[in-house]
Amino acid sequence: MTAVAFLGLGAIGRPMAARVAERYPLTVWNRTRERAEAFARSTSCQVAATPAAAVRDADVVLTCLPTSADVLGLLDGPDGVLAGIRRGALFLDCTSGDPATSRRIAARLAEREVAFADCPVSGGPPGAEQGGLTVMVGGEPEVFDRARPYLETFGKLIVPMGPVGAGDAIKAINQVLLATHILALSEALTAMVKAGVPARAGLEVLNASSGRSFVSESLVPDRVLTGAWPRLFRLALLDKDVRIALELIRQLDLESPLLDVVAEHSAALRSELGEAADYLDPIRRSEQRAGVEIRG
């Protein structure tokens, strides 16, 4: 049976790896070894001490780290991926990364005859746990065909987007739109409640009208109206994705006056709220400043 290595057991990487472990022999590596060992106790996988050791016997390598630079940094050195990876292996990077760095990673791996695809995902930890992630794949058609069985362990919608870097590009565009919706709703919902409109009734109308979005239809009802405020995705990572999108737009020599404002506001909120803040905390901040609560 195909042996798989998974590097990066963060908030979304961990449930993704758990889905992989249900179908394939799995070896895991994480920068914090204690997290890898705790994961291994709940699955039938092996823990590797280094990236090189993790990939040495793997036919397929999956990574899920905060940035493309983190993935690139795993390649070199005596304990790096390139010191252990097999020729002919398949490398699938599920990081929400940037296209230019993914192309650099692909070029480095190609020197070892290792196929690469950038495969960022959307759906968060709940989607990963349920095997319902959307996977955006940048790579050659034959690489996509090879990758599909492994991506299907945690993905429901798996879409080829184009050459290497295309998956990262569409993920960044998705994320800058997500940030736009969160920041706009943080202001609009606060104004709605301040004007005397009950939060749940107002959202019901918005979600049956043209102002709706995933944020208003799912995130706000599940996490804000309930007062649950789960910590599922850091604002710092969303801000990173926003900056990737803006850099892509600059590289394409396009103007983005509205998204420039979103990026500026996102960076300011990240600085104000801190690196541990959740991506919905801007809504909480708007509540506090207005002296209202969005509940229902």
PDB file of C-alpha atoms in Angstrom:
ATOM      1  CA  MET A   1       0.000   0.000   0.000  1.00  0.00           C
ATOM      2  CA  THR A   2       1.115   3.567  -0.713  1.00  0.00           C
ATOM      3  CA  ALA A   3       3.047   5.096   2.175  1.00  0.00           C
ATOM      4  CA  VAL A   4       2.234   8.726   3.007  1.00  0.00           C
ATOM      5  CA  ALA A   5       4.046  11.373   5.070  1.00  0.00           C
ATOM      6  CA  PHE A   6       2.253  14.392   6.525  1.00  0.00           C
ATOM      7  CA  LEU A   7       4.253  17.393   7.748  1.00  0.00           C
ATOM      8  CA  GLY A   8       2.461  20.021   9.821  1.00  0.00           C
ATOM      9  CA  LEU A   9      -0.172  19.159  12.420  1.00  0.00           C
ATOM     10  CA  GLY A  10      -1.712  22.550  13.079  1.00  0.00           C
ATOM     11  CA  ALA A  11      -5.379  23.396  13.557  1.00  0.00           C
ATOM     12  CA  ILE A  12      -6.366  22.163  10.104  1.00  0.00           C
ATOM     13  CA  GLY A  13      -3.414  19.873   9.349  1.00  0.00           C
ATOM     14  CA  ARG A  14      -4.217  17.591  12.263  1.00  0.00           C
ATOM     15  CA  PRO A  15      -7.754  16.606  11.146  1.00  0.00           C
ATOM     16  CA  MET A  16      -6.543  16.348   7.546  1.00  0.00           C
ATOM     17  CA  ALA A  17      -3.797  13.947   8.603  1.00  0.00           C
ATOM     18  CA  ALA A  18      -6.306  11.950  10.640  1.00  0.00           C
ATOM     19  CA  ARG A  19      -8.411  11.434   7.510  1.00  0.00           C
ATOM     20  CA  VAL A  20      -5.322  10.310   5.566  1.00  0.00           C
ATOM     21  CA  ALA A  21      -4.419   7.849   8.340  1.00  0.00           C
ATOM     22  CA  GLU A  22      -7.777   6.134   7.932  1.00  0.00           C
ATOM     23  CA  ARG A  23      -6.798   4.964   4.429  1.00  0.00           C
ATOM     24  CA  TYR A  24      -3.007   4.903   4.165  1.00  0.00           C
ATOM     25  CA  PRO A  25       0.027   3.986   6.289  1.00  0.00           C
ATOM     26  CA  LEU A  26       1.114   7.362   7.643  1.00  0.00           C
ATOM     27  CA  THR A  27       4.226   8.928   9.099  1.00  0.00           C
ATOM     28  CA  VAL A  28       3.939  12.403  10.613  1.00  0.00           C
ATOM     29  CA  TRP A  29       6.327  15.175  11.563  1.00  0.00           C
ATOM     30  CA  ASN A  30       5.605  18.413  13.397  1.00  0.00           C
ATOM     31  CA  ARG A  31       7.888  21.173  14.633  1.00  0.00           C
ATOM     32  CA  THR A  32       6.475  20.581  18.111  1.00  0.00           C
ATOM     33  CA  ARG A  33       7.173  16.886  18.600  1.00  0.00           C
ATOM     34  CA  GLU A  34       4.750  16.603  21.524  1.00  0.00           C
ATOM     35  CA  ARG A  35       1.881  17.427  19.192  1.00  0.00           C
ATOM     36  CA  ALA A  36       2.966  14.696  16.763  1.00  0.00           C
ATOM     37  CA  GLU A  37       3.249  12.170  19.578  1.00  0.00           C
ATOM     38  CA  ALA A  38      -0.203  13.086  20.898  1.00  0.00           C
ATOM     39  CA  PHE A  39      -1.585  12.677  17.381  1.00  0.00           C
ATOM     40  CA  ALA A  40       0.075   9.274  17.014  1.00  0.00           C
ATOM     41  CA  ARG A  41      -1.563   8.055  20.200  1.00  0.00           C
ATOM     42  CA  SER A  42      -4.965   8.625  18.631  1.00  0.00           C
ATOM     43  CA  THR A  43      -4.108   7.056  15.254  1.00  0.00           C
ATOM     44  CA  SER A  44      -2.084   4.186  13.875  1.00  0.00           C
ATOM     45  CA  CYS A  45       0.686   6.381  12.474  1.00  0.00           C
ATOM     46  CA  GLN A  46       4.410   6.676  13.080  1.00  0.00           C
ATOM     47  CA  VAL A  47       6.244   9.791  14.305  1.00  0.00           C
ATOM     48  CA  ALA A  48       9.463  10.932  12.612  1.00  0.00           C
ATOM     49  CA  ALA A  49      12.137  13.002  14.310  1.00  0.00           C
ATOM     50  CA  THR A  50      12.996  15.032  11.197  1.00  0.00           C
ATOM     51  CA  PRO A  51      11.439  15.936   7.841  1.00  0.00           C
ATOM     52  CA  ALA A  52      14.051  13.750   6.108  1.00  0.00           C
ATOM     53  CA  ALA A  53      13.081  10.752   8.209  1.00  0.00           C
ATOM     54  CA  ALA A  54       9.368  11.396   7.649  1.00  0.00           C
ATOM     55  CA  VAL A  55       9.612  11.339   3.858  1.00  0.00           C
ATOM     56  CA  ARG A  56      12.292   8.653   3.433  1.00  0.00           C
ATOM     57  CA  ASP A  57       9.876   5.772   2.818  1.00  0.00           C
ATOM     58  CA  ALA A  58       6.953   7.846   1.540  1.00  0.00           C
ATOM     59  CA  ASP A  59       5.471   7.650  -1.927  1.00  0.00           C
ATOM     60  CA  VAL A  60       3.371  10.738  -1.215  1.00  0.00           C
ATOM     61  CA  VAL A  61       4.270  13.738   0.960  1.00  0.00           C
ATOM     62  CA  LEU A  62       1.670  16.245   2.153  1.00  0.00           C
ATOM     63  CA  THR A  63       2.540  19.502   3.893  1.00  0.00           C
ATOM     64  CA  CYS A  64       0.292  21.982   5.698  1.00  0.00           C
ATOM     65  CA  LEU A  65       2.242  24.858   7.249  1.00  0.00           C
ATOM     66  CA  PRO A  66       1.540  28.554   7.893  1.00  0.00           C
ATOM     67  CA  THR A  67       3.422  29.920   4.855  1.00  0.00           C
ATOM     68  CA  SER A  68       5.126  28.822   1.655  1.00  0.00           C
ATOM     69  CA  ALA A  69       8.384  30.100   3.134  1.00  0.00           C
ATOM     70  CA  ASP A  70       7.984  27.534   5.929  1.00  0.00           C
ATOM     71  CA  VAL A  71       7.633  24.763   3.352  1.00  0.00           C
ATOM     72  CA  LEU A  72      10.635  26.006   1.387  1.00  0.00           C
ATOM     73  CA  GLY A  73      12.616  26.067   4.633  1.00  0.00           C
ATOM     74  CA  LEU A  74      11.984  22.347   5.167  1.00  0.00           C
ATOM     75  CA  LEU A  75      13.775  21.347   1.976  1.00  0.00           C
ATOM     76  CA  ASP A  76      17.463  21.877   2.768  1.00  0.00           C
ATOM     77  CA  GLY A  77      19.983  20.620   5.282  1.00  0.00           C
ATOM     78  CA  PRO A  78      20.901  17.124   6.516  1.00  0.00           C
ATOM     79  CA  ASP A  79      17.467  16.757   8.123  1.00  0.00           C
ATOM     80  CA  GLY A  80      15.543  18.385   5.274  1.00  0.00           C
ATOM     81  CA  VAL A  81      13.091  16.894   2.833  1.00  0.00           C
ATOM     82  CA  LEU A  82      15.561  16.787  -0.042  1.00  0.00           C
ATOM     83  CA  ALA A  83      17.921  14.655   2.042  1.00  0.00           C
ATOM     84  CA  GLY A  84      15.328  11.915   2.339  1.00  0.00           C
ATOM     85  CA  ILE A  85      12.697  12.092  -0.379  1.00  0.00           C
ATOM     86  CA  ARG A  86      12.488   9.367  -3.000  1.00  0.00           C
ATOM     87  CA  ARG A  87      12.882  10.060  -6.688  1.00  0.00           C
ATOM     88  CA  GLY A  88       9.485   9.798  -8.318  1.00  0.00           C
ATOM     89  CA  ALA A  89       7.587  10.736  -5.161  1.00  0.00           C
ATOM     90  CA  LEU A  90       4.591  13.065  -5.171  1.00  0.00           C
ATOM     91  CA  PHE A  91       4.682  16.267  -3.070  1.00  0.00           C
ATOM     92  CA  LEU A  92       1.337  17.952  -2.306  1.00  0.00           C
ATOM     93  CA  ASP A  93       1.498  21.259  -0.443  1.00  0.00           C
ATOM     94  CA  CYS A  94      -1.793  22.155   1.256  1.00  0.00           C
ATOM     95  CA  THR A  95      -0.417  25.379   2.731  1.00  0.00           C
ATOM     96  CA  SER A  96      -2.288  28.582   1.895  1.00  0.00           C
ATOM     97  CA  GLY A  97       0.789  29.800   0.115  1.00  0.00           C
ATOM     98  CA  ASP A  98       2.000  32.236  -2.484  1.00  0.00           C
ATOM     99  CA  PRO A  99       2.363  31.304  -6.162  1.00  0.00           C
ATOM    100  CA  ALA A 100       5.949  32.492  -6.630  1.00  0.00           C
ATOM    101  CA  THR A 101       7.329  30.460  -3.727  1.00  0.00           C
ATOM    102  CA  SER A 102       5.354  27.397  -4.778  1.00  0.00           C
ATOM    103  CA  ARG A 103       7.007  27.619  -8.182  1.00  0.00           C
ATOM    104  CA  ARG A 104      10.410  27.753  -6.469  1.00  0.00           C
ATOM    105  CA  ILE A 105       9.553  24.683  -4.393  1.00  0.00           C
ATOM    106  CA  ALA A 106       8.361  22.851  -7.507  1.00  0.00           C
ATOM    107  CA  ALA A 107      11.620  23.655  -9.303  1.00  0.00           C
ATOM    108  CA  ARG A 108      13.743  22.409  -6.395  1.00  0.00           C
ATOM    109  CA  LEU A 109      11.773  19.160  -6.179  1.00  0.00           C
ATOM    110  CA  ALA A 110      11.900  18.647  -9.937  1.00  0.00           C
ATOM    111  CA  GLU A 111      15.694  18.339  -9.627  1.00  0.00           C
ATOM    112  CA  ARG A 112      14.978  15.126  -7.684  1.00  0.00           C
ATOM    113  CA  GLU A 113      12.275  14.034 -10.153  1.00  0.00           C
ATOM    114  CA  VAL A 114       9.595  14.715  -7.538  1.00  0.00           C
ATOM    115  CA  ALA A 115       6.216  15.921  -8.847  1.00  0.00           C
ATOM    116  CA  PHE A 116       4.630  18.897  -7.088  1.00  0.00           C
ATOM    117  CA  ALA A 117       1.210  20.514  -6.782  1.00  0.00           C
ATOM    118  CA  ASP A 118       0.022  23.374  -4.607  1.00  0.00           C
ATOM    119  CA  CYS A 119      -3.241  22.223  -3.013  1.00  0.00           C
ATOM    120  CA  PRO A 120      -4.570  24.848  -0.578  1.00  0.00           C
ATOM    121  CA  VAL A 121      -7.855  24.025   1.098  1.00  0.00           C
ATOM    122  CA  SER A 122     -10.951  25.841   2.323  1.00  0.00           C
ATOM    123  CA  GLY A 123     -13.446  24.730   4.928  1.00  0.00           C
ATOM    124  CA  GLY A 124     -11.513  25.022   8.170  1.00  0.00           C
ATOM    125  CA  PRO A 125     -11.020  22.362  10.841  1.00  0.00           C
ATOM    126  CA  PRO A 126     -14.715  21.326  10.821  1.00  0.00           C
ATOM    127  CA  GLY A 127     -14.546  20.703   7.076  1.00  0.00           C
ATOM    128  CA  ALA A 128     -11.336  18.718   7.485  1.00  0.00           C
ATOM    129  CA  GLU A 129     -12.841  16.556  10.224  1.00  0.00           C
ATOM    130  CA  GLN A 130     -15.818  15.748   8.005  1.00  0.00           C
ATOM    131  CA  GLY A 131     -13.779  15.170   4.842  1.00  0.00           C
ATOM    132  CA  GLY A 132     -15.593  18.082   3.235  1.00  0.00           C
ATOM    133  CA  LEU A 133     -12.824  20.511   2.297  1.00  0.00           C
ATOM    134  CA  THR A 134     -12.592  22.316  -1.011  1.00  0.00           C
ATOM    135  CA  VAL A 135      -9.158  21.674  -2.555  1.00  0.00           C
ATOM    136  CA  MET A 136      -7.723  24.016  -5.198  1.00  0.00           C
ATOM    137  CA  VAL A 137      -4.957  22.306  -7.158  1.00  0.00           C
ATOM    138  CA  GLY A 138      -2.167  23.944  -9.120  1.00  0.00           C
ATOM    139  CA  GLY A 139      -0.174  21.458 -11.176  1.00  0.00           C
ATOM    140  CA  GLU A 140       0.058  19.534 -14.410  1.00  0.00           C
ATOM    141  CA  PRO A 141      -2.941  17.346 -15.368  1.00  0.00           C
ATOM    142  CA  GLU A 142      -1.036  14.101 -14.798  1.00  0.00           C
ATOM    143  CA  VAL A 143       0.016  15.316 -11.339  1.00  0.00           C
ATOM    144  CA  PHE A 144      -3.590  16.177 -10.533  1.00  0.00           C
ATOM    145  CA  ASP A 145      -4.654  12.661 -11.513  1.00  0.00           C
ATOM    146  CA  ARG A 146      -2.005  11.159  -9.247  1.00  0.00           C
ATOM    147  CA  ALA A 147      -2.943  13.466  -6.395  1.00  0.00           C
ATOM    148  CA  ARG A 148      -6.704  12.996  -6.412  1.00  0.00           C
ATOM    149  CA  PRO A 149      -6.930   9.745  -4.361  1.00  0.00           C
ATOM    150  CA  TYR A 150      -4.968  11.297  -1.499  1.00  0.00           C
ATOM    151  CA  LEU A 151      -6.769  14.631  -1.621  1.00  0.00           C
ATOM    152  CA  GLU A 152     -10.088  12.781  -1.550  1.00  0.00           C
ATOM    153  CA  THR A 153      -9.324  11.577   1.972  1.00  0.00           C
ATOM    154  CA  PHE A 154     -10.163  15.055   3.280  1.00  0.00           C
ATOM    155  CA  GLY A 155     -11.602  16.875   0.254  1.00  0.00           C
ATOM    156  CA  LYS A 156     -15.123  16.865  -1.177  1.00  0.00           C
ATOM    157  CA  LEU A 157     -14.667  19.343  -4.038  1.00  0.00           C
ATOM    158  CA  ILE A 158     -11.259  18.946  -5.698  1.00  0.00           C
ATOM    159  CA  VAL A 159     -10.696  21.277  -8.634  1.00  0.00           C
ATOM    160  CA  PRO A 160      -7.721  21.605 -11.018  1.00  0.00           C
ATOM    161  CA  MET A 161      -7.021  25.331 -11.309  1.00  0.00           C
ATOM    162  CA  GLY A 162      -4.110  25.394 -13.763  1.00  0.00           C
ATOM    163  CA  PRO A 163      -0.308  25.221 -13.524  1.00  0.00           C
ATOM    164  CA  VAL A 164       1.731  25.336 -10.323  1.00  0.00           C
ATOM    165  CA  GLY A 165       0.771  28.437  -8.339  1.00  0.00           C
ATOM    166  CA  ALA A 166      -2.804  28.578  -9.630  1.00  0.00           C
ATOM    167  CA  GLY A 167      -4.176  26.878  -6.514  1.00  0.00           C
ATOM    168  CA  ASP A 168      -2.442  29.433  -4.317  1.00  0.00           C
ATOM    169  CA  ALA A 169      -3.775  32.260  -6.488  1.00  0.00           C
ATOM    170  CA  ILE A 170      -7.443  31.313  -6.198  1.00  0.00           C
ATOM    171  CA  LYS A 171      -7.078  30.607  -2.463  1.00  0.00           C
ATOM    172  CA  ALA A 172      -5.626  34.086  -1.922  1.00  0.00           C
ATOM    173  CA  ILE A 173      -8.480  35.645  -3.897  1.00  0.00           C
ATOM    174  CA  ASN A 174     -10.973  33.682  -1.809  1.00  0.00           C
ATOM    175  CA  GLN A 175      -9.319  34.870   1.390  1.00  0.00           C
ATOM    176  CA  VAL A 176      -9.250  38.545   0.493  1.00  0.00           C
ATOM    177  CA  LEU A 177     -12.973  38.296  -0.243  1.00  0.00           C
ATOM    178  CA  LEU A 178     -13.517  36.532   3.083  1.00  0.00           C
ATOM    179  CA  ALA A 179     -11.684  39.346   4.865  1.00  0.00           C
ATOM    180  CA  THR A 180     -13.766  41.908   2.981  1.00  0.00           C
ATOM    181  CA  HIS A 181     -17.006  40.228   4.069  1.00  0.00           C
ATOM    182  CA  ILE A 182     -15.904  39.966   7.717  1.00  0.00           C
ATOM    183  CA  LEU A 183     -14.768  43.581   7.941  1.00  0.00           C
ATOM    184  CA  ALA A 184     -17.849  44.910   6.147  1.00  0.00           C
ATOM    185  CA  LEU A 185     -20.206  42.861   8.312  1.00  0.00           C
ATOM    186  CA  SER A 186     -18.432  43.891  11.500  1.00  0.00           C
ATOM    187  CA  GLU A 187     -19.431  47.464  10.727  1.00  0.00           C
ATOM    188  CA  ALA A 188     -22.822  46.795   9.131  1.00  0.00           C
ATOM    189  CA  LEU A 189     -24.150  44.395  11.780  1.00  0.00           C
ATOM    190  CA  THR A 190     -23.081  46.733  14.569  1.00  0.00           C
ATOM    191  CA  ALA A 191     -24.945  49.590  12.886  1.00  0.00           C
ATOM    192  CA  MET A 192     -27.996  47.356  12.380  1.00  0.00           C
ATOM    193  CA  VAL A 193     -28.197  46.416  16.060  1.00  0.00           C
ATOM    194  CA  LYS A 194     -27.427  49.965  17.202  1.00  0.00           C
ATOM    195  CA  ALA A 195     -30.393  51.096  15.072  1.00  0.00           C
ATOM    196  CA  GLY A 196     -32.652  48.761  17.043  1.00  0.00           C
ATOM    197  CA  VAL A 197     -32.941  45.850  14.608  1.00  0.00           C
ATOM    198  CA  PRO A 198     -32.824  42.455  16.390  1.00  0.00           C
ATOM    199  CA  ALA A 199     -29.690  40.630  15.262  1.00  0.00           C
ATOM    200  CA  ARG A 200     -31.295  37.331  14.311  1.00  0.00           C
ATOM    201  CA  ALA A 201     -34.214  38.922  12.491  1.00  0.00           C
ATOM    202  CA  GLY A 202     -31.889  41.270  10.638  1.00  0.00           C
ATOM    203  CA  LEU A 203     -29.634  38.410   9.586  1.00  0.00           C
ATOM    204  CA  GLU A 204     -32.641  36.408   8.424  1.00  0.00           C
ATOM    205  CA  VAL A 205     -33.560  39.242   6.085  1.00  0.00           C
ATOM    206  CA  LEU A 206     -29.969  39.740   4.871  1.00  0.00           C
ATOM    207  CA  ASN A 207     -29.565  36.029   4.200  1.00  0.00           C
ATOM    208  CA  ALA A 208     -32.744  35.995   2.111  1.00  0.00           C
ATOM    209  CA  SER A 209     -31.581  39.060   0.202  1.00  0.00           C
ATOM    210  CA  SER A 210     -28.701  40.219  -1.954  1.00  0.00           C
ATOM    211  CA  GLY A 211     -26.434  41.244   0.946  1.00  0.00           C
ATOM    212  CA  ARG A 212     -25.798  37.694   2.098  1.00  0.00           C
ATOM    213  CA  SER A 213     -22.439  35.911   2.190  1.00  0.00           C
ATOM    214  CA  PHE A 214     -20.924  32.808   3.760  1.00  0.00           C
ATOM    215  CA  VAL A 215     -19.963  34.951   6.721  1.00  0.00           C
ATOM    216  CA  SER A 216     -23.557  36.106   7.294  1.00  0.00           C
ATOM    217  CA  GLU A 217     -25.132  32.744   6.480  1.00  0.00           C
ATOM    218  CA  SER A 218     -22.824  30.469   8.453  1.00  0.00           C
ATOM    219  CA  LEU A 219     -20.112  32.087  10.556  1.00  0.00           C
ATOM    220  CA  VAL A 220     -22.141  34.788  12.273  1.00  0.00           C
ATOM    221  CA  PRO A 221     -25.156  32.587  13.168  1.00  0.00           C
ATOM    222  CA  ASP A 222     -22.978  29.712  14.408  1.00  0.00           C
ATOM    223  CA  ARG A 223     -20.267  31.655  16.208  1.00  0.00           C
ATOM    224  CA  VAL A 224     -21.441  35.192  16.965  1.00  0.00           C
ATOM    225  CA  LEU A 225     -25.191  35.025  17.631  1.00  0.00           C
ATOM    226  CA  THR A 226     -24.616  32.048  19.919  1.00  0.00           C
ATOM    227  CA  GLY A 227     -21.844  33.814  21.836  1.00  0.00           C
ATOM    228  CA  ALA A 228     -19.608  30.789  21.213  1.00  0.00           C
ATOM    229  CA  TRP A 229     -16.693  32.631  19.566  1.00  0.00           C
ATOM    230  CA  PRO A 230     -14.589  29.485  18.896  1.00  0.00           C
ATOM    231  CA  ARG A 231     -10.906  30.026  18.109  1.00  0.00           C
ATOM    232  CA  LEU A 232     -10.582  28.247  14.766  1.00  0.00           C
ATOM    233  CA  PHE A 233      -8.485  30.462  12.481  1.00  0.00           C
ATOM    234  CA  ARG A 234      -6.081  33.229  13.418  1.00  0.00           C
ATOM    235  CA  LEU A 235      -6.595  36.740  12.105  1.00  0.00           C
ATOM    236  CA  ALA A 236      -2.819  36.843  11.506  1.00  0.00           C
ATOM    237  CA  LEU A 237      -3.107  34.015   8.968  1.00  0.00           C
ATOM    238  CA  LEU A 238      -6.019  35.687   7.198  1.00  0.00           C
ATOM    239  CA  ASP A 239      -3.990  38.901   7.037  1.00  0.00           C
ATOM    240  CA  LYS A 240      -1.111  36.907   5.537  1.00  0.00           C
ATOM    241  CA  ASP A 241      -3.468  35.587   2.856  1.00  0.00           C
ATOM    242  CA  VAL A 242      -4.758  39.100   2.145  1.00  0.00           C
ATOM    243  CA  ARG A 243      -1.200  40.275   1.555  1.00  0.00           C
ATOM    244  CA  ILE A 244      -0.599  37.371  -0.840  1.00  0.00           C
ATOM    245  CA  ALA A 245      -3.666  38.415  -2.834  1.00  0.00           C
ATOM    246  CA  LEU A 246      -2.557  42.060  -2.983  1.00  0.00           C
ATOM    247  CA  GLU A 247       0.946  41.060  -4.078  1.00  0.00           C
ATOM    248  CA  LEU A 248      -0.574  38.919  -6.837  1.00  0.00           C
ATOM    249  CA  ILE A 249      -2.663  41.870  -8.013  1.00  0.00           C
ATOM    250  CA  ARG A 250       0.445  44.072  -8.051  1.00  0.00           C
ATOM    251  CA  GLN A 251       2.353  41.485 -10.087  1.00  0.00           C
ATOM    252  CA  LEU A 252      -0.497  41.515 -12.620  1.00  0.00           C
ATOM    253  CA  ASP A 253      -0.187  45.331 -12.818  1.00  0.00           C
ATOM    254  CA  LEU A 254      -3.825  45.802 -11.790  1.00  0.00           C
ATOM    255  CA  GLU A 255      -5.477  48.398  -9.579  1.00  0.00           C
ATOM    256  CA  SER A 256      -7.428  47.397  -6.462  1.00  0.00           C
ATOM    257  CA  PRO A 257      -8.533  50.511  -4.561  1.00  0.00           C
ATOM    258  CA  LEU A 258     -11.185  48.705  -2.502  1.00  0.00           C
ATOM    259  CA  LEU A 259      -8.994  45.712  -1.644  1.00  0.00           C
ATOM    260  CA  ASP A 260      -6.166  48.091  -0.735  1.00  0.00           C
ATOM    261  CA  VAL A 261      -8.412  49.513   1.984  1.00  0.00           C
ATOM    262  CA  VAL A 262      -9.274  45.990   3.164  1.00  0.00           C
ATOM    263  CA  ALA A 263      -5.583  45.109   3.356  1.00  0.00           C
ATOM    264  CA  GLU A 264      -4.765  48.289   5.276  1.00  0.00           C
ATOM    265  CA  HIS A 265      -7.588  47.696   7.753  1.00  0.00           C
ATOM    266  CA  SER A 266      -6.677  44.013   8.126  1.00  0.00           C
ATOM    267  CA  ALA A 267      -3.072  44.862   8.972  1.00  0.00           C
ATOM    268  CA  ALA A 268      -4.169  47.491  11.487  1.00  0.00           C
ATOM    269  CA  LEU A 269      -6.509  45.054  13.226  1.00  0.00           C
ATOM    270  CA  ARG A 270      -3.812  42.403  13.359  1.00  0.00           C
ATOM    271  CA  SER A 271      -1.505  44.896  15.062  1.00  0.00           C
ATOM    272  CA  GLU A 272      -4.208  46.050  17.477  1.00  0.00           C
ATOM    273  CA  LEU A 273      -5.731  42.673  18.387  1.00  0.00           C
ATOM    274  CA  GLY A 274      -2.519  40.633  18.398  1.00  0.00           C
ATOM    275  CA  GLU A 275      -1.175  37.503  16.779  1.00  0.00           C
ATOM    276  CA  ALA A 276      -3.487  35.191  18.747  1.00  0.00           C
ATOM    277  CA  ALA A 277      -6.716  36.948  17.704  1.00  0.00           C
ATOM    278  CA  ASP A 278      -9.372  34.953  15.851  1.00  0.00           C
ATOM    279  CA  TYR A 279     -10.456  36.062  12.397  1.00  0.00           C
ATOM    280  CA  LEU A 280     -13.924  36.975  13.697  1.00  0.00           C
ATOM    281  CA  ASP A 281     -12.578  39.140  16.509  1.00  0.00           C
ATOM    282  CA  PRO A 282     -13.037  42.290  14.367  1.00  0.00           C
ATOM    283  CA  ILE A 283     -16.786  41.781  14.895  1.00  0.00           C
ATOM    284  CA  ARG A 284     -16.283  41.621  18.661  1.00  0.00           C
ATOM    285  CA  ARG A 285     -14.170  44.799  18.468  1.00  0.00           C
ATOM    286  CA  SER A 286     -16.939  46.624  16.579  1.00  0.00           C
ATOM    287  CA  GLU A 287     -19.464  45.489  19.199  1.00  0.00           C
ATOM    288  CA  GLN A 288     -17.345  46.787  22.024  1.00  0.00           C
ATOM    289  CA  ARG A 289     -16.710  50.141  20.377  1.00  0.00           C
ATOM    290  CA  ALA A 290     -20.399  50.629  19.667  1.00  0.00           C
ATOM    291  CA  GLY A 291     -21.536  49.382  23.065  1.00  0.00           C
ATOM    292  CA  VAL A 292     -23.840  46.705  21.609  1.00  0.00           C
ATOM    293  CA  GLU A 293     -23.996  42.921  21.424  1.00  0.00           C
ATOM    294  CA  ILE A 294     -24.847  40.994  18.270  1.00  0.00           C
ATOM    295  CA  ARG A 295     -26.819  38.147  19.828  1.00  0.00           C
ATOM    296  CA  GLY A 296     -29.958  36.247  19.023  1.00  0.00           C
TER     297      GLY A 296
END
